[in-house]
């Protein structure tokens, strides 16, 4: 895809979704954990939209290298122009003016005979946070009361790298990928790698880069137009001079039902990755009203949150705040991806051999 410039499912109950989403960003390490306050974020829930061998960012118009689970706007398909997402007919997310798409690789279970069955993708939660600030030559911290730019219309972001299978804690891009093992008793354990224990649910987590070059909505490698803060951490700080414009930080969670598969050592992502370090996420901006999105931190982060009648992204919403179970606007390519029966190999051309 050429560089673009600024001028231009499985359904579950909403209650279960709220039960397994969280309000903390970071890790279980107190030195690294960051607590979301009532003044720096708004969040909403989403249900699955589709499961496809598709990636309109990295593999436009063709099969992707591996299977993805997708939530959000119903315009999702293999070829998506810069105006496609906001023109979706509907969304599986609570906020009706967000027609964005969010996706991660599917999660599989490898059986004793080396065949594969897909684990159920149950739900997602998406958080928009006020965490990054614009580049300033002498700044060491972000000023209180400042707001970053809303993600510009048409922006595409990729976080994580499906090729890697080792971990470097000094790399912000790797620190931004994590997994939460959710236990039946309500306890949890966060790791950068796939859990090395059985879990009731697995929550795959992605924190997208929050610093933009101010010009490009995409780049040839789909990453160079975005960056993580240079002062601070992957999830909070001051943007680098090369990417001086801070945008809303986006954090997303994808919840998989791992209870039927206690043999955690046989969990594998659609990329063939059994470590979890190669987990990654994609975002296509499909917000229908940039002005409403820009005003959300001022109007949707108080006590009433999205239900506040002044909340700019929901004030014209006539339907209840509830995610919906929908199908994509375009017919889904017929593919045996392992949702209903075992398959002999992972679909596509996975990055790793299992």
Tab-separated table of C-alpha atoms in Angstrom:
chain	number	residue	atom	x	y	z
A	1	UNK	CA	0.000	0.000	0.000
A	2	UNK	CA	1.413	3.457	-0.859
A	3	UNK	CA	1.951	5.877	1.982
A	4	UNK	CA	-1.202	7.909	2.593
A	5	UNK	CA	-1.162	11.510	3.759
A	6	UNK	CA	-3.462	13.466	6.024
A	7	UNK	CA	-5.137	15.373	3.262
A	8	UNK	CA	-7.094	13.061	2.049
A	9	UNK	CA	-18.488	-14.684	15.188
A	10	UNK	CA	-18.822	-15.861	18.645
A	11	UNK	CA	-21.384	-13.986	20.762
A	12	UNK	CA	-21.438	-13.877	24.572
A	13	UNK	CA	-23.364	-11.928	27.120
A	14	UNK	CA	-22.367	-8.377	27.950
A	15	UNK	CA	-22.121	-9.307	31.622
A	16	UNK	CA	-19.424	-11.875	30.923
A	17	UNK	CA	-17.508	-9.336	28.883
A	18	UNK	CA	-17.448	-6.864	31.749
A	19	UNK	CA	-16.409	-9.593	34.175
A	20	UNK	CA	-13.234	-10.440	32.297
A	21	UNK	CA	-12.112	-6.974	31.150
A	22	UNK	CA	-10.013	-4.824	33.464
A	23	UNK	CA	-9.200	-1.280	34.468
A	24	UNK	CA	-5.431	-1.487	34.827
A	25	UNK	CA	-2.761	-1.098	32.199
A	26	UNK	CA	0.711	-2.488	32.773
A	27	UNK	CA	1.837	-5.553	34.633
A	28	UNK	CA	1.508	-7.171	38.037
A	29	UNK	CA	4.865	-5.612	38.880
A	30	UNK	CA	4.005	-2.608	41.110
A	31	UNK	CA	6.958	-0.692	39.694
A	32	UNK	CA	5.537	-1.007	36.198
A	33	UNK	CA	1.775	-1.103	36.773
A	34	UNK	CA	-0.265	1.972	35.913
A	35	UNK	CA	-3.747	2.518	37.311
A	36	UNK	CA	-6.321	4.165	35.076
A	37	UNK	CA	-7.993	7.063	36.892
A	38	UNK	CA	-11.460	8.384	36.230
A	39	UNK	CA	-10.031	11.341	34.337
A	40	UNK	CA	-7.626	9.958	31.744
A	41	UNK	CA	-9.571	7.256	29.856
A	42	UNK	CA	-12.818	6.145	28.342
A	43	UNK	CA	-13.494	2.564	27.385
A	44	UNK	CA	-16.121	0.353	25.820
A	45	UNK	CA	-16.864	-3.275	25.063
A	46	UNK	CA	-17.059	-5.083	21.729
A	47	UNK	CA	-18.266	-8.473	20.524
A	48	UNK	CA	-16.638	-10.566	17.779
A	49	UNK	CA	-17.311	-9.495	14.197
A	50	UNK	CA	-15.537	-12.067	12.050
A	51	UNK	CA	-12.699	-14.587	11.835
A	52	UNK	CA	-10.826	-14.457	8.553
A	53	UNK	CA	-7.594	-15.136	6.747
A	54	UNK	CA	-7.574	-11.395	6.043
A	55	UNK	CA	-5.493	-8.344	6.917
A	56	UNK	CA	-6.396	-5.203	4.936
A	57	UNK	CA	-3.321	-3.364	6.248
A	58	UNK	CA	-0.553	-5.878	5.560
A	59	UNK	CA	-2.176	-8.058	2.881
A	60	UNK	CA	-4.691	-5.895	0.990
A	61	UNK	CA	-6.774	-7.798	-1.528
A	62	UNK	CA	-5.386	-11.238	-0.724
A	63	UNK	CA	-5.209	-13.931	1.925
A	64	UNK	CA	-3.173	-12.943	4.953
A	65	UNK	CA	-0.354	-15.123	6.230
A	66	UNK	CA	-2.398	-16.210	9.240
A	67	UNK	CA	-5.919	-16.109	10.690
A	68	UNK	CA	-7.220	-13.069	12.577
A	69	UNK	CA	-10.108	-12.488	14.957
A	70	UNK	CA	-11.735	-9.119	14.331
A	71	UNK	CA	-14.054	-6.755	16.160
A	72	UNK	CA	-15.647	-3.407	15.325
A	73	UNK	CA	-17.099	-1.965	12.138
A	74	UNK	CA	-18.894	-4.199	9.667
A	75	UNK	CA	-16.936	-2.790	6.686
A	76	UNK	CA	-14.029	-5.144	7.448
A	77	UNK	CA	-12.826	-6.995	4.349
A	78	UNK	CA	-9.580	-7.790	2.536
A	79	UNK	CA	-9.489	-4.518	0.623
A	80	UNK	CA	-10.300	-1.371	2.596
A	81	UNK	CA	-9.703	2.088	1.150
A	82	UNK	CA	-9.065	5.034	3.417
A	83	UNK	CA	-12.793	5.878	3.597
A	84	UNK	CA	-14.107	2.331	3.980
A	85	UNK	CA	-14.177	1.930	7.768
A	86	UNK	CA	-16.343	4.940	8.750
A	87	UNK	CA	-18.864	3.948	6.072
A	88	UNK	CA	-19.613	0.607	7.749
A	89	UNK	CA	-23.300	-0.052	8.259
A	90	UNK	CA	-22.836	-0.901	11.945
A	91	UNK	CA	-20.345	-1.935	14.627
A	92	UNK	CA	-20.068	-4.715	17.202
A	93	UNK	CA	-18.804	-2.158	19.744
A	94	UNK	CA	-20.934	-0.223	22.224
A	95	UNK	CA	-20.188	3.214	20.780
A	96	UNK	CA	-22.106	3.466	17.524
A	97	UNK	CA	-19.957	6.188	15.929
A	98	UNK	CA	-16.841	4.029	16.268
A	99	UNK	CA	-16.717	1.974	13.073
A	100	UNK	CA	-13.010	1.238	13.578
A	101	UNK	CA	-11.633	-2.276	13.248
A	102	UNK	CA	-9.390	-3.934	15.813
A	103	UNK	CA	-7.816	-7.373	15.334
A	104	UNK	CA	-5.235	-9.880	16.596
A	105	UNK	CA	-4.161	-13.393	15.520
A	106	UNK	CA	-6.491	-16.264	16.347
A	107	UNK	CA	-5.488	-18.675	19.122
A	108	UNK	CA	-5.367	-22.428	18.499
A	109	UNK	CA	-4.976	-25.601	20.513
A	110	UNK	CA	-2.625	-28.238	19.118
A	111	UNK	CA	-3.938	-31.758	19.689
A	112	UNK	CA	-1.918	-34.881	20.490
A	113	UNK	CA	-1.869	-35.858	16.807
A	114	UNK	CA	-0.509	-32.405	15.798
A	115	UNK	CA	-3.782	-31.147	14.344
A	116	UNK	CA	-5.331	-27.829	15.368
A	117	UNK	CA	-8.626	-26.541	16.728
A	118	UNK	CA	-9.451	-22.880	17.165
A	119	UNK	CA	-10.162	-21.541	20.636
A	120	UNK	CA	-13.268	-19.426	21.060
A	121	UNK	CA	-12.717	-15.678	20.821
A	122	UNK	CA	-15.331	-14.317	23.206
A	123	UNK	CA	-15.086	-10.551	23.474
A	124	UNK	CA	-12.955	-7.426	23.496
A	125	UNK	CA	-12.564	-4.214	25.441
A	126	UNK	CA	-11.029	-1.054	23.972
A	127	UNK	CA	-9.523	1.779	26.023
A	128	UNK	CA	-8.646	5.277	24.823
A	129	UNK	CA	-6.225	6.977	27.210
A	130	UNK	CA	-4.654	10.390	27.751
A	131	UNK	CA	-1.102	9.161	28.258
A	132	UNK	CA	1.248	10.744	25.696
A	133	UNK	CA	2.188	14.367	25.026
A	134	UNK	CA	3.758	16.248	22.128
A	135	UNK	CA	7.502	16.514	21.698
A	136	UNK	CA	9.064	19.461	23.516
A	137	UNK	CA	12.830	19.940	23.567
A	138	UNK	CA	13.230	20.425	27.317
A	139	UNK	CA	10.218	18.551	28.658
A	140	UNK	CA	10.649	15.635	31.054
A	141	UNK	CA	7.001	15.063	31.972
A	142	UNK	CA	3.623	15.746	30.395
A	143	UNK	CA	1.753	18.818	31.613
A	144	UNK	CA	-1.420	18.263	33.603
A	145	UNK	CA	-4.601	19.239	31.820
A	146	UNK	CA	-3.259	18.762	28.310
A	147	UNK	CA	-4.963	16.578	25.717
A	148	UNK	CA	-3.390	14.746	22.779
A	149	UNK	CA	-4.818	14.724	19.273
A	150	UNK	CA	-7.556	12.250	18.440
A	151	UNK	CA	-6.282	9.591	15.999
A	152	UNK	CA	-6.656	11.282	12.590
A	153	UNK	CA	-9.217	10.007	10.105
A	154	UNK	CA	-7.863	7.080	8.101
A	155	UNK	CA	-4.983	6.318	10.470
A	156	UNK	CA	-3.707	2.742	10.519
A	157	UNK	CA	-1.563	1.362	13.324
A	158	UNK	CA	0.215	-1.955	13.822
A	159	UNK	CA	1.739	-3.008	17.151
A	160	UNK	CA	3.922	-6.046	17.780
A	161	UNK	CA	5.884	-8.289	15.433
A	162	UNK	CA	4.667	-11.791	14.475
A	163	UNK	CA	8.196	-12.875	13.536
A	164	UNK	CA	9.841	-12.651	16.942
A	165	UNK	CA	10.046	-15.458	19.508
A	166	UNK	CA	12.369	-13.911	22.076
A	167	UNK	CA	11.844	-11.052	24.508
A	168	UNK	CA	13.817	-7.860	25.096
A	169	UNK	CA	12.548	-5.915	28.098
A	170	UNK	CA	14.276	-2.713	26.963
A	171	UNK	CA	12.215	-2.647	23.762
A	172	UNK	CA	9.048	-0.592	24.287
A	173	UNK	CA	7.340	-2.256	21.315
A	174	UNK	CA	7.765	-5.645	22.995
A	175	UNK	CA	6.774	-4.376	26.423
A	176	UNK	CA	3.502	-3.183	24.868
A	177	UNK	CA	2.389	-6.784	24.217
A	178	UNK	CA	1.158	-8.880	27.137
A	179	UNK	CA	-1.050	-11.756	28.255
A	180	UNK	CA	-3.300	-12.049	31.290
A	181	UNK	CA	-4.147	-15.485	32.649
A	182	UNK	CA	-7.570	-15.174	34.277
A	183	UNK	CA	-8.398	-17.787	36.906
A	184	UNK	CA	-11.774	-19.127	37.998
A	185	UNK	CA	-11.295	-17.755	41.522
A	186	UNK	CA	-10.894	-14.217	40.172
A	187	UNK	CA	-7.116	-14.060	40.445
A	188	UNK	CA	-4.907	-13.266	37.477
A	189	UNK	CA	-1.313	-13.383	36.356
A	190	UNK	CA	0.216	-11.183	33.656
A	191	UNK	CA	3.169	-12.215	31.500
A	192	UNK	CA	4.751	-11.099	28.252
A	193	UNK	CA	4.799	-14.701	27.020
A	194	UNK	CA	1.843	-17.053	26.690
A	195	UNK	CA	0.866	-18.345	30.152
A	196	UNK	CA	2.790	-21.321	31.472
A	197	UNK	CA	-0.185	-22.460	33.498
A	198	UNK	CA	-3.807	-23.382	32.858
A	199	UNK	CA	-6.257	-20.468	32.694
A	200	UNK	CA	-10.018	-20.031	32.727
A	201	UNK	CA	-9.613	-17.299	30.120
A	202	UNK	CA	-6.685	-15.773	28.293
A	203	UNK	CA	-6.685	-12.035	27.708
A	204	UNK	CA	-4.345	-11.010	24.886
A	205	UNK	CA	-3.389	-7.342	25.303
A	206	UNK	CA	-1.967	-4.726	22.930
A	207	UNK	CA	-0.923	-1.132	23.704
A	208	UNK	CA	-0.533	0.763	20.427
A	209	UNK	CA	2.161	3.411	19.841
A	210	UNK	CA	0.872	6.897	20.682
A	211	UNK	CA	3.274	9.161	18.774
A	212	UNK	CA	2.578	10.144	15.152
A	213	UNK	CA	4.870	11.719	12.556
A	214	UNK	CA	2.130	14.260	11.806
A	215	UNK	CA	1.991	13.471	8.085
A	216	UNK	CA	1.426	9.850	7.123
A	217	UNK	CA	-1.662	7.778	7.831
A	218	UNK	CA	0.269	4.620	6.958
A	219	UNK	CA	3.805	3.719	5.883
A	220	UNK	CA	5.377	1.105	3.647
A	221	UNK	CA	6.217	-1.099	6.639
A	222	UNK	CA	2.976	-0.004	8.392
A	223	UNK	CA	4.995	1.063	11.449
A	224	UNK	CA	7.403	3.894	10.593
A	225	UNK	CA	4.752	6.620	10.828
A	226	UNK	CA	4.155	5.759	14.507
A	227	UNK	CA	6.394	5.465	17.578
A	228	UNK	CA	6.264	4.941	21.329
A	229	UNK	CA	7.246	7.770	23.714
A	230	UNK	CA	10.964	8.455	24.042
A	231	UNK	CA	10.778	9.752	27.628
A	232	UNK	CA	8.675	7.655	29.992
A	233	UNK	CA	7.489	4.179	29.063
A	234	UNK	CA	5.594	2.448	26.281
A	235	UNK	CA	2.292	3.460	27.895
A	236	UNK	CA	3.011	7.028	29.058
A	237	UNK	CA	5.422	9.789	28.155
A	238	UNK	CA	6.791	12.398	25.775
A	239	UNK	CA	6.919	11.781	22.050
A	240	UNK	CA	10.224	11.812	20.129
A	241	UNK	CA	11.227	14.639	17.785
A	242	UNK	CA	10.803	12.288	14.805
A	243	UNK	CA	7.158	11.639	15.791
A	244	UNK	CA	6.240	14.865	17.588
A	245	UNK	CA	2.443	14.587	17.627
A	246	UNK	CA	0.855	12.738	20.533
A	247	UNK	CA	-2.453	10.991	19.834
A	248	UNK	CA	-4.900	9.187	22.093
A	249	UNK	CA	-3.288	6.001	23.391
A	250	UNK	CA	-5.247	2.899	22.378
A	251	UNK	CA	-5.147	-0.262	24.463
A	252	UNK	CA	-7.179	-3.327	23.543
A	253	UNK	CA	-7.963	-6.689	25.095
A	254	UNK	CA	-9.086	-9.842	23.304
A	255	UNK	CA	-10.499	-12.602	25.505
A	256	UNK	CA	-10.213	-16.282	24.564
A	257	UNK	CA	-11.950	-19.196	26.278
A	258	UNK	CA	-9.053	-21.451	27.276
A	259	UNK	CA	-10.879	-23.479	29.948
A	260	UNK	CA	-11.505	-26.509	27.662
A	261	UNK	CA	-7.758	-26.730	26.987
A	262	UNK	CA	-5.810	-26.980	30.270
A	263	UNK	CA	-2.674	-28.224	28.466
A	264	UNK	CA	-1.317	-24.694	28.105
A	265	UNK	CA	1.905	-25.910	26.507
A	266	UNK	CA	-0.154	-26.703	23.396
A	267	UNK	CA	-1.576	-23.219	22.918
A	268	UNK	CA	-0.349	-21.606	19.715
A	269	UNK	CA	-1.180	-18.421	17.864
A	270	UNK	CA	-2.242	-18.543	14.214
A	271	UNK	CA	1.277	-17.407	13.296
A	272	UNK	CA	2.694	-20.686	14.626
A	273	UNK	CA	4.033	-18.822	17.659
A	274	UNK	CA	4.009	-20.869	20.865
A	275	UNK	CA	5.947	-18.289	22.898
A	276	UNK	CA	3.429	-15.440	22.705
A	277	UNK	CA	6.151	-12.868	22.102
A	278	UNK	CA	4.971	-12.528	18.497
A	279	UNK	CA	1.420	-11.566	19.435
A	280	UNK	CA	0.406	-8.363	17.658
A	281	UNK	CA	-2.544	-6.124	16.908
A	282	UNK	CA	-3.902	-3.895	14.162
A	283	UNK	CA	-6.159	-0.839	14.106
A	284	UNK	CA	-7.934	1.006	11.294
A	285	UNK	CA	-9.539	4.269	12.380
A	286	UNK	CA	-13.227	4.315	11.509
A	287	UNK	CA	-14.567	6.973	13.870
A	288	UNK	CA	-17.399	8.784	12.100
A	289	UNK	CA	-16.993	12.140	13.852
A	290	UNK	CA	-13.475	13.362	14.615
A	291	UNK	CA	-14.752	16.378	16.536
A	292	UNK	CA	-16.786	14.212	18.887
A	293	UNK	CA	-13.821	11.915	19.408
A	294	UNK	CA	-11.533	14.866	20.150
A	295	UNK	CA	-13.909	16.059	22.862
A	296	UNK	CA	-14.282	12.694	24.577
A	297	UNK	CA	-11.621	13.171	27.266
A	298	UNK	CA	-13.353	16.347	28.417
A	299	UNK	CA	-16.898	14.968	28.352
A	300	UNK	CA	-16.791	11.167	28.773
A	301	UNK	CA	-14.338	10.581	31.638
A	302	UNK	CA	-16.316	11.829	34.626
A	303	UNK	CA	-18.607	9.925	36.953
A	304	UNK	CA	-21.158	9.135	34.250
A	305	UNK	CA	-18.544	8.018	31.738
A	306	UNK	CA	-20.163	7.080	28.407
A	307	UNK	CA	-23.633	7.368	29.955
A	308	UNK	CA	-23.117	11.054	30.760
A	309	UNK	CA	-25.604	13.014	28.612
A	310	UNK	CA	-22.772	15.415	27.762
A	311	UNK	CA	-20.460	12.638	26.513
A	312	UNK	CA	-19.540	13.739	22.992
A	313	UNK	CA	-19.287	10.247	21.494
A	314	UNK	CA	-22.609	8.925	22.804
A	315	UNK	CA	-24.894	11.950	23.258
A	316	UNK	CA	-26.702	11.333	19.958
A	317	UNK	CA	-26.792	7.556	20.443
A	318	UNK	CA	-30.379	6.371	20.679
A	319	UNK	CA	-29.560	2.706	21.309
A	320	UNK	CA	-28.456	1.383	24.733
A	321	UNK	CA	-24.761	1.075	25.492
A	322	UNK	CA	-24.448	-2.566	24.534
A	323	UNK	CA	-22.252	-4.395	22.011
A	324	UNK	CA	-24.050	-6.194	19.185
A	325	UNK	CA	-23.567	-9.509	17.400
A	326	UNK	CA	-23.324	-8.748	13.666
A	327	UNK	CA	-21.889	-9.986	10.375
A	328	UNK	CA	-19.594	-8.068	7.979
A	329	UNK	CA	-21.228	-6.048	5.191
A	330	UNK	CA	-19.304	-8.017	2.560
A	331	UNK	CA	-19.620	-11.822	2.321
A	332	UNK	CA	-16.985	-13.655	4.349
A	333	UNK	CA	-14.548	-15.732	2.247
A	334	UNK	CA	-15.277	-19.422	2.734
A	335	UNK	CA	-12.361	-20.902	4.613
A	336	UNK	CA	-11.948	-23.866	6.939
A	337	UNK	CA	-10.107	-22.142	9.753
A	338	UNK	CA	-10.726	-24.710	12.474
A	339	UNK	CA	-13.693	-23.116	14.252
A	340	UNK	CA	-15.900	-26.196	14.044
A	341	UNK	CA	-13.502	-29.110	13.575
A	342	UNK	CA	-9.815	-29.884	13.745
A	343	UNK	CA	-7.569	-29.032	10.805
A	344	UNK	CA	-4.298	-30.656	9.826
A	345	UNK	CA	-2.276	-27.450	9.634
A	346	UNK	CA	-2.600	-23.813	10.559
A	347	UNK	CA	-4.295	-21.815	7.770
A	348	UNK	CA	-2.345	-19.585	5.403
A	349	UNK	CA	1.425	-19.383	5.510
A	350	UNK	CA	2.260	-18.939	9.198
A	351	UNK	CA	5.467	-17.185	10.172
A	352	UNK	CA	6.639	-20.167	12.250
A	353	UNK	CA	6.629	-23.930	11.774
A	354	UNK	CA	4.918	-25.803	14.597
